[in-house]
Coordinates of C-alpha atoms and ligand atoms in Angstrom, one line a residue:
M1 CA 0.0 0.0 0.0
K2 CA 1.5 3.3 -1.1
L3 CA 0.3 6.8 -0.3
L4 CA 1.8 9.9 -1.9
V5 CA 1.2 13.2 -0.1
K6 CA 1.8 15.6 -2.9
G7 CA 2.8 19.2 -3.2
G8 CA 2.5 20.4 0.4
R9 CA 4.8 22.8 2.3
V10 CA 6.7 20.2 4.4
I11 CA 7.8 21.5 7.8
D12 CA 10.0 19.0 9.6
P13 CA 12.0 20.5 12.5
A14 CA 14.1 17.4 13.0
N15 CA 15.5 17.8 9.5
N16 CA 15.4 21.5 9.5
L17 CA 13.1 21.3 6.5
D18 CA 10.7 23.9 5.3
E19 CA 10.0 23.5 1.6
I20 CA 7.5 22.3 -1.0
A21 CA 7.9 18.5 -1.3
D22 CA 6.2 15.2 -1.6
V23 CA 6.1 12.5 1.1
L24 CA 5.9 8.9 0.0
V25 CA 4.5 6.4 2.5
E26 CA 4.7 2.6 2.0
D27 CA 3.4 -0.1 4.2
G28 CA 2.8 2.3 7.0
L29 CA 6.3 3.8 7.0
I30 CA 7.8 7.0 5.6
R31 CA 9.8 6.1 2.5
R32 CA 10.9 9.3 0.8
V33 CA 10.6 13.0 1.4
E34 CA 11.6 15.1 -1.7
P35 CA 10.2 17.3 -4.4
G36 CA 8.6 15.8 -7.5
I37 CA 8.2 12.1 -6.5
N38 CA 6.6 10.1 -9.3
E39 CA 5.0 6.9 -8.1
P40 CA 2.2 5.7 -10.5
E41 CA 0.8 3.0 -8.2
A42 CA 0.5 5.2 -5.1
E43 CA -2.8 6.7 -4.0
I44 CA -2.4 10.5 -4.1
L45 CA -3.4 12.9 -1.4
S46 CA -3.0 16.4 -2.7
A47 CA -1.6 18.7 0.0
E48 CA -1.2 21.8 -2.2
G49 CA -1.6 24.9 -0.2
K50 CA -1.4 22.9 3.0
V51 CA 1.4 22.4 5.6
V52 CA 2.7 18.8 6.0
C53 CA 4.3 18.0 9.4
P54 CA 5.2 15.0 11.4
G55 CA 2.2 13.8 13.4
F56 CA 1.7 15.8 16.5
I57 CA 2.4 14.2 19.9
D58 CA 0.5 15.1 23.0
I59 CA 2.2 13.9 26.2
H60 CA -0.5 15.0 28.6
V61 CA -4.0 13.7 28.0
H62 CA -6.7 12.3 30.4
L63 CA -8.5 9.5 28.6
R64 CA -10.5 8.6 31.7
E65 CA -10.7 4.9 30.9
P66 CA -11.0 2.8 33.0
G67 CA -13.4 4.1 35.6
Y68 CA -14.7 7.4 34.2
E69 CA -16.0 6.5 30.8
Y70 CA -18.9 8.9 31.3
K71 CA -16.3 11.7 30.9
E72 CA -14.2 10.1 28.1
D73 CA -13.0 6.7 26.9
I74 CA -10.1 5.5 24.8
A75 CA -12.3 5.3 21.7
S76 CA -13.7 8.9 22.0
G77 CA -10.5 10.4 23.3
T78 CA -8.4 9.0 20.5
R79 CA -11.0 10.2 17.9
A80 CA -10.8 13.7 19.5
A81 CA -7.0 13.5 19.1
A82 CA -7.2 12.5 15.5
A83 CA -9.7 15.2 14.7
G84 CA -7.4 17.7 16.5
G85 CA -4.3 16.7 14.4
F86 CA -2.6 14.4 17.0
T87 CA -1.2 11.0 16.0
S88 CA 0.1 9.9 19.4
L89 CA -0.7 10.7 23.0
C90 CA 0.3 9.8 26.5
C91 CA -2.5 9.2 28.9
M92 CA -2.4 10.1 32.6
P93 CA -3.0 7.6 35.3
N94 CA -5.7 9.3 37.3
T95 CA -8.2 6.6 36.3
N96 CA -10.1 4.1 38.4
P97 CA -8.2 1.9 39.1
V98 CA -5.1 4.1 38.8
I99 CA -2.5 3.0 36.4
D100 CA -0.2 1.8 39.2
N101 CA 0.5 -1.7 38.1
N102 CA 1.1 -3.6 34.9
A103 CA -2.4 -5.1 34.6
V104 CA -3.9 -1.6 34.2
A105 CA -1.2 -0.5 31.8
D106 CA -1.7 -3.6 29.8
F107 CA -5.4 -3.0 29.7
I108 CA -4.9 0.5 28.4
R109 CA -2.6 -0.7 25.6
R110 CA -5.0 -3.5 24.6
R111 CA -8.0 -1.2 24.6
A112 CA -6.1 1.3 22.6
Q113 CA -5.3 -1.3 20.0
E114 CA -8.9 -2.5 19.9
T115 CA -10.8 0.8 20.1
G116 CA -8.3 3.6 19.5
V117 CA -7.4 5.4 16.3
V118 CA -4.0 7.0 17.3
N119 CA -1.0 5.7 19.2
V120 CA -1.5 5.6 22.9
Y121 CA 1.4 5.4 25.5
P122 CA 0.3 5.0 29.1
I123 CA 1.9 7.0 32.0
G124 CA 2.1 5.1 35.3
S125 CA 1.5 6.6 38.7
I126 CA 4.4 7.6 40.9
T127 CA 2.6 6.3 44.0
K128 CA 0.1 3.5 44.5
K129 CA -3.5 4.7 44.0
Q130 CA -1.9 8.2 43.6
E131 CA -2.1 8.5 47.4
G132 CA 1.4 9.8 47.8
Q133 CA 2.4 7.2 50.3
E134 CA 4.1 4.3 48.6
I135 CA 6.0 4.2 45.3
S136 CA 4.4 2.1 42.5
E137 CA 6.2 -0.9 41.0
M138 CA 8.1 1.2 38.5
A139 CA 9.8 -1.7 36.9
D140 CA 6.5 -3.4 36.2
L141 CA 5.0 -0.2 34.8
V142 CA 8.0 0.3 32.4
A143 CA 7.9 -3.3 31.3
A144 CA 4.2 -2.9 30.5
G145 CA 5.0 0.1 28.2
C146 CA 4.7 3.1 30.5
V147 CA 6.9 6.0 29.2
A148 CA 6.9 8.1 32.4
V149 CA 5.4 8.2 35.9
S150 CA 3.2 10.9 37.3
D151 CA 0.6 11.5 40.0
D152 CA -0.9 14.2 37.7
G153 CA -4.0 15.8 39.1
R154 CA -2.4 15.5 42.5
P155 CA 1.0 16.6 43.8
V156 CA 3.3 14.3 45.7
M157 CA 3.3 16.3 48.9
N158 CA 5.8 14.1 50.7
A159 CA 9.3 15.2 49.7
E160 CA 10.9 12.0 50.8
I161 CA 8.7 10.0 48.4
M162 CA 9.4 12.4 45.6
R163 CA 13.1 12.1 46.2
R164 CA 13.0 8.3 46.1
A165 CA 10.9 8.3 43.0
L166 CA 13.5 10.6 41.3
E167 CA 16.3 8.3 42.4
Y168 CA 14.5 5.1 41.3
S169 CA 13.4 6.4 38.0
R170 CA 17.0 7.0 36.9
I171 CA 17.3 3.2 36.5
F172 CA 14.7 3.3 33.8
N173 CA 15.7 6.7 32.3
I174 CA 12.1 7.9 32.4
P175 CA 10.9 11.3 33.7
V176 CA 9.0 11.8 36.9
I177 CA 6.2 14.2 35.8
A178 CA 5.4 16.6 38.6
H179 CA 2.0 18.2 39.1
C180 CA 3.3 21.1 41.1
E181 CA 0.7 22.3 43.6
D182 CA 1.1 22.9 47.3
V183 CA -2.3 21.9 48.4
N184 CA -2.2 24.0 51.6
L185 CA -1.6 27.1 49.5
S186 CA -4.1 26.2 46.8
E187 CA -6.9 24.9 49.1
D188 CA -10.4 26.0 48.1
G189 CA -8.9 28.2 45.4
L190 CA -10.8 28.7 42.2
M191 CA -8.7 30.9 40.0
H192 CA -5.4 32.7 39.8
E193 CA -4.8 34.9 42.9
G194 CA -4.4 38.5 41.8
Y195 CA -6.3 41.6 40.6
Y196 CA -9.1 39.7 38.9
S197 CA -9.8 37.2 41.8
T198 CA -10.3 40.2 44.0
L199 CA -12.5 41.9 41.4
Y200 CA -14.6 38.8 40.8
G201 CA -14.8 37.7 44.4
L202 CA -13.4 34.2 43.8
K203 CA -10.8 32.7 46.1
G204 CA -7.4 32.7 44.5
I205 CA -4.7 30.1 43.9
P206 CA -1.4 32.0 44.3
A207 CA 1.5 31.6 41.9
A208 CA 3.5 30.4 44.9
A209 CA 1.3 27.2 45.2
E210 CA 3.1 26.1 42.0
E211 CA 6.4 27.7 42.5
V212 CA 7.3 26.4 46.0
M213 CA 6.8 22.8 44.6
V214 CA 8.8 23.6 41.5
A215 CA 11.6 24.9 43.7
R216 CA 11.4 21.8 45.9
D217 CA 11.4 19.4 43.0
L218 CA 14.3 21.1 41.3
L219 CA 16.3 20.7 44.5
L220 CA 15.3 17.1 44.8
A221 CA 16.1 16.3 41.2
E222 CA 19.5 18.0 41.5
A223 CA 20.3 16.1 44.7
A224 CA 19.0 12.8 43.3
Q225 CA 20.4 13.4 39.9
G226 CA 17.0 12.4 38.7
W227 CA 14.9 13.7 35.8
V228 CA 12.0 15.9 36.7
H229 CA 9.5 17.0 34.0
F230 CA 7.1 19.7 35.0
A231 CA 3.5 19.4 33.7
H232 CA 1.4 22.4 32.7
I233 CA 3.7 25.1 34.0
S234 CA 1.9 28.4 34.3
T235 CA 3.9 31.1 36.0
R236 CA 6.7 33.5 35.2
G237 CA 8.5 32.5 38.5
T238 CA 8.4 28.8 37.6
L239 CA 9.9 29.6 34.2
E240 CA 12.7 31.5 35.7
M241 CA 13.6 28.7 38.1
I242 CA 13.6 26.2 35.3
R243 CA 15.7 28.4 33.2
Q244 CA 18.3 28.7 35.9
A245 CA 18.2 25.0 36.7
K246 CA 18.8 24.1 33.1
Q247 CA 21.8 26.5 33.0
R248 CA 23.4 24.7 35.9
G249 CA 22.8 21.3 34.4
V250 CA 19.8 19.9 36.3
R251 CA 18.0 17.3 34.3
V252 CA 14.7 19.1 33.9
T253 CA 12.1 19.4 31.2
C254 CA 8.7 21.1 31.1
E255 CA 5.6 21.5 29.1
V256 CA 3.0 24.3 28.8
S257 CA -0.6 23.9 27.6
P258 CA -2.3 25.9 24.9
H259 CA -4.8 27.5 27.3
H260 CA -1.9 28.9 29.4
L261 CA -0.4 30.4 26.3
T262 CA -3.6 32.0 24.9
L263 CA -6.0 32.9 27.8
T264 CA -5.6 35.0 30.9
D265 CA -7.4 35.1 34.2
E266 CA -9.5 38.1 33.0
I267 CA -11.9 35.8 31.2
V268 CA -12.9 34.1 34.4
G269 CA -15.2 37.1 34.8
S270 CA -17.6 35.4 32.5
Y271 CA -18.1 32.9 35.4
D272 CA -18.1 30.3 32.6
T273 CA -17.0 27.1 34.4
D274 CA -15.1 26.0 31.3
T275 CA -12.5 28.6 32.3
K276 CA -11.9 26.7 35.5
V277 CA -8.7 24.7 35.2
N278 CA -5.8 23.6 37.4
P279 CA -3.3 25.3 37.4
P280 CA -5.6 28.3 36.8
L281 CA -5.4 30.7 33.9
R282 CA -2.8 33.2 35.0
S283 CA -2.1 36.9 34.5
Q284 CA -1.2 38.6 31.3
E285 CA 2.4 38.9 32.6
D286 CA 2.7 35.2 33.1
V287 CA 1.2 34.4 29.7
L288 CA 3.6 36.8 28.0
A289 CA 6.6 35.2 29.9
L290 CA 5.5 31.7 28.8
R291 CA 5.1 32.7 25.2
A292 CA 8.6 34.3 25.2
A293 CA 10.1 31.0 26.5
L294 CA 8.7 29.0 23.6
E295 CA 11.5 30.0 21.3
N296 CA 14.5 30.0 23.7
G297 CA 14.5 26.3 24.7
V298 CA 13.3 26.7 28.3
I299 CA 10.0 25.1 27.3
D300 CA 10.4 21.6 25.9
C301 CA 6.9 20.9 24.6
I302 CA 3.3 22.0 24.3
A303 CA 0.8 19.5 25.8
T304 CA -2.9 19.9 26.0
D305 CA -3.8 18.6 29.5
H306 CA -7.0 17.4 27.8
A307 CA -9.3 17.0 30.8
P308 CA -12.8 16.1 29.6
H309 CA -15.7 16.2 32.1
E310 CA -19.4 15.3 31.9
F311 CA -21.9 18.0 31.4
E312 CA -23.1 18.1 35.1
A313 CA -19.5 18.6 36.4
K314 CA -19.5 22.0 34.8
D315 CA -23.2 22.9 34.8
C316 CA -23.1 24.4 38.3
E317 CA -21.8 27.3 40.3
Y318 CA -18.2 28.2 39.7
P319 CA -16.9 27.0 43.1
L320 CA -18.6 23.6 42.6
A321 CA -17.4 23.0 39.1
A322 CA -14.6 20.4 38.2
F323 CA -11.3 21.7 37.0
G324 CA -10.3 21.0 33.4
I325 CA -10.5 21.8 29.8
S326 CA -11.4 19.4 27.0
G327 CA -8.6 20.7 24.7
L328 CA -7.6 18.1 22.1
E329 CA -9.8 19.5 19.4
T330 CA -8.9 23.2 19.8
A331 CA -5.2 23.1 20.7
V332 CA -3.9 23.4 17.2
P333 CA -6.4 26.1 16.0
A334 CA -5.9 28.1 19.2
L335 CA -2.2 28.1 18.8
L336 CA -2.3 28.9 15.1
N337 CA -4.9 31.6 15.5
D338 CA -3.6 33.3 18.6
L339 CA 0.1 32.9 18.3
V340 CA 1.3 31.8 14.8
H341 CA -0.9 34.1 12.6
P342 CA -0.2 37.2 14.7
G343 CA 3.5 36.5 14.4
K344 CA 4.1 35.6 18.1
L345 CA 5.3 32.1 17.4
E346 CA 7.1 30.7 14.3
L347 CA 5.3 27.8 12.8
M348 CA 8.5 25.8 12.8
D349 CA 8.8 26.3 16.6
M350 CA 5.2 25.3 17.2
V351 CA 5.8 22.1 15.2
R352 CA 9.0 21.4 17.0
L353 CA 7.3 21.7 20.4
M354 CA 4.6 19.3 19.3
T355 CA 6.6 16.7 17.4
V356 CA 10.3 16.0 17.6
N357 CA 10.7 17.5 21.1
P358 CA 8.2 15.3 22.9
A359 CA 9.3 12.3 20.8
R360 CA 13.0 12.7 21.7
M361 CA 12.1 13.3 25.3
L362 CA 10.1 10.1 25.6
N363 CA 12.3 8.1 23.2
L364 CA 9.6 7.5 20.7
N365 CA 10.6 6.7 17.1
R366 CA 8.1 9.3 15.9
G367 CA 7.9 13.0 15.5
A368 CA 10.0 13.3 12.4
L369 CA 9.7 12.5 8.6
I370 CA 12.6 10.1 8.5
P371 CA 12.6 7.2 6.1
G372 CA 11.8 4.0 8.0
Y373 CA 9.9 5.8 10.7
P374 CA 6.1 5.1 11.2
A375 CA 4.2 7.3 8.8
D376 CA 2.5 9.6 11.3
I377 CA 1.6 12.9 9.5
T378 CA -0.4 16.0 10.4
I379 CA -1.5 18.2 7.6
L380 CA -2.6 21.8 8.4
D381 CA -4.8 24.2 6.5
L382 CA -3.5 27.5 7.8
E383 CA -6.3 29.5 6.2
A384 CA -9.4 27.4 7.2
E385 CA -11.7 29.4 9.4
K386 CA -14.2 27.6 11.7
T387 CA -16.3 28.3 14.7
V388 CA -15.5 26.2 17.8
E389 CA -18.6 24.1 18.4
P390 CA -18.1 21.7 21.3
N391 CA -21.3 19.9 20.5
Q392 CA -19.5 18.6 17.4
F393 CA -16.5 17.4 19.3
Y394 CA -15.6 13.7 19.2
S395 CA -14.6 14.1 22.8
K396 CA -17.3 13.4 25.3
G397 CA -16.1 16.4 27.2
K398 CA -17.7 19.6 25.8
N399 CA -16.0 21.8 28.4
N400 CA -14.0 24.2 26.3
P401 CA -13.5 27.9 26.8
Y402 CA -12.9 28.7 23.1
K403 CA -16.5 27.8 22.3
G404 CA -18.2 30.2 19.9
R405 CA -14.9 31.7 18.7
I406 CA -13.9 31.7 15.1
L407 CA -10.4 30.4 14.7
R408 CA -8.2 30.5 11.6
G409 CA -5.9 27.6 11.0
W410 CA -7.1 24.0 11.5
P411 CA -5.8 20.5 11.1
W412 CA -6.8 19.3 7.7
A413 CA -5.7 15.6 7.7
T414 CA -4.3 13.2 10.2
I415 CA -2.4 10.1 9.1
V416 CA -1.5 7.4 11.6
D417 CA 0.9 4.6 10.6
G418 CA 0.2 5.4 6.9
Q419 CA -3.6 5.4 7.3
V420 CA -5.6 8.6 6.8
V421 CA -7.8 8.7 10.0
A422 CA -9.2 12.2 9.8
L423 CA -9.9 14.6 7.0
E424 CA -11.1 18.1 7.4
G425 CA -11.9 17.6 11.0
K426 CA -13.9 14.4 10.4
L427 CA -12.9 10.9 11.2
V428 CA -12.7 8.8 8.0
I429 CA -12.2 5.3 9.4
Ligands
DOR501 O1 -7.7 21.0 35.4 C1 -7.2 19.9 35.6 N1 -7.9 18.7 35.4 N2 -5.9 19.8 36.0 C2 -5.4 18.6 36.4 O2 -4.2 18.6 36.8 C3 -6.2 17.3 36.4 C4 -7.3 17.5 35.4 C5 -8.3 16.4 35.5 O3 -8.0 15.2 35.7 O4 -9.5 16.7 35.4

């Protein structure tokens, strides 16, 4: 089976490539990337006027299966990913049961093969049941295909446990993904603490709730010579600490989510519960600092923190609503519309942060258009304009703060292992 993606502008950061070229796919693998390929037996997919990239990889997704299938499951979550231009994702372990042993990790991988439409890599928990007390069997988790460990959704408040996890994970060369939140500082908080929380009368979550834990984990990672990866970083102070730590050689990586790059705490004034997310939408100053760090290497990747919820979890007063944004289907258009089109982020950098960077980080043989690699390809239509309509999401979670906005720049096609799975935002398998 041959597929020829013809005439698109190929952007492949791993190969420093930005030119009009064809991509030949054979038996699910990339074969050739060059201008003017002539292959009479191949099926042709014309990508003229479009941007052809390696498939996007999202290392931070909540698929909710097993246990919370009323919010999302592997079938719906991977369809949302495909529609949103993602070909691979890593799923967080805050399921029920928690991914804290090989049986649950095996289950996820099997279900993904049976019901999923993109590649799924499970992330195991740092501690059993994510209770922060006892480290999970990391060797078993890695043997079952987990690419990292994290208690995401919850911080590991016990520094000794975190230190041991950082020491132990070195054996497997996997990151410990830290959800940085001092729960004493964030308790009962609903939004970023600052001018707008005072104005709106909602209890704030101070930047310090994130930053004290980032500071702690950087010290622990340095002492343990372990690898800490910070999930969804959101403040200027966090960024500055990571920048300094990288400079002195600490093994640290981090990700930022599209909503923390494009939305500020001001919009919480709508009292729309879809703006409630943890960590909260921060100040304009924080957002500008995060954006500036996208191009200087301090931020390693962009990850959605896709957190779908059922209707009732958000259809209530702001203080009672669940935290989270269902973001897989708007990540790419939000970034293109708000950052790339206005010239605040180079397209090459956006693609780098969503392809080769996460792939290299987690040692996946994806994220680049290299002959012999699996043919995962994302094709973008930079000029397409569409209104965000959550009711049309593949995700079960309709909780999305971009709803109703017209965004310019959308995924046009998603190809996984050589198979076209989504075209113009619709699943085709
Ligand atoms: O807003 C959030 N929702 N942040 C998290 O860290 C967890 C997530 C969830 O699981 O709903």
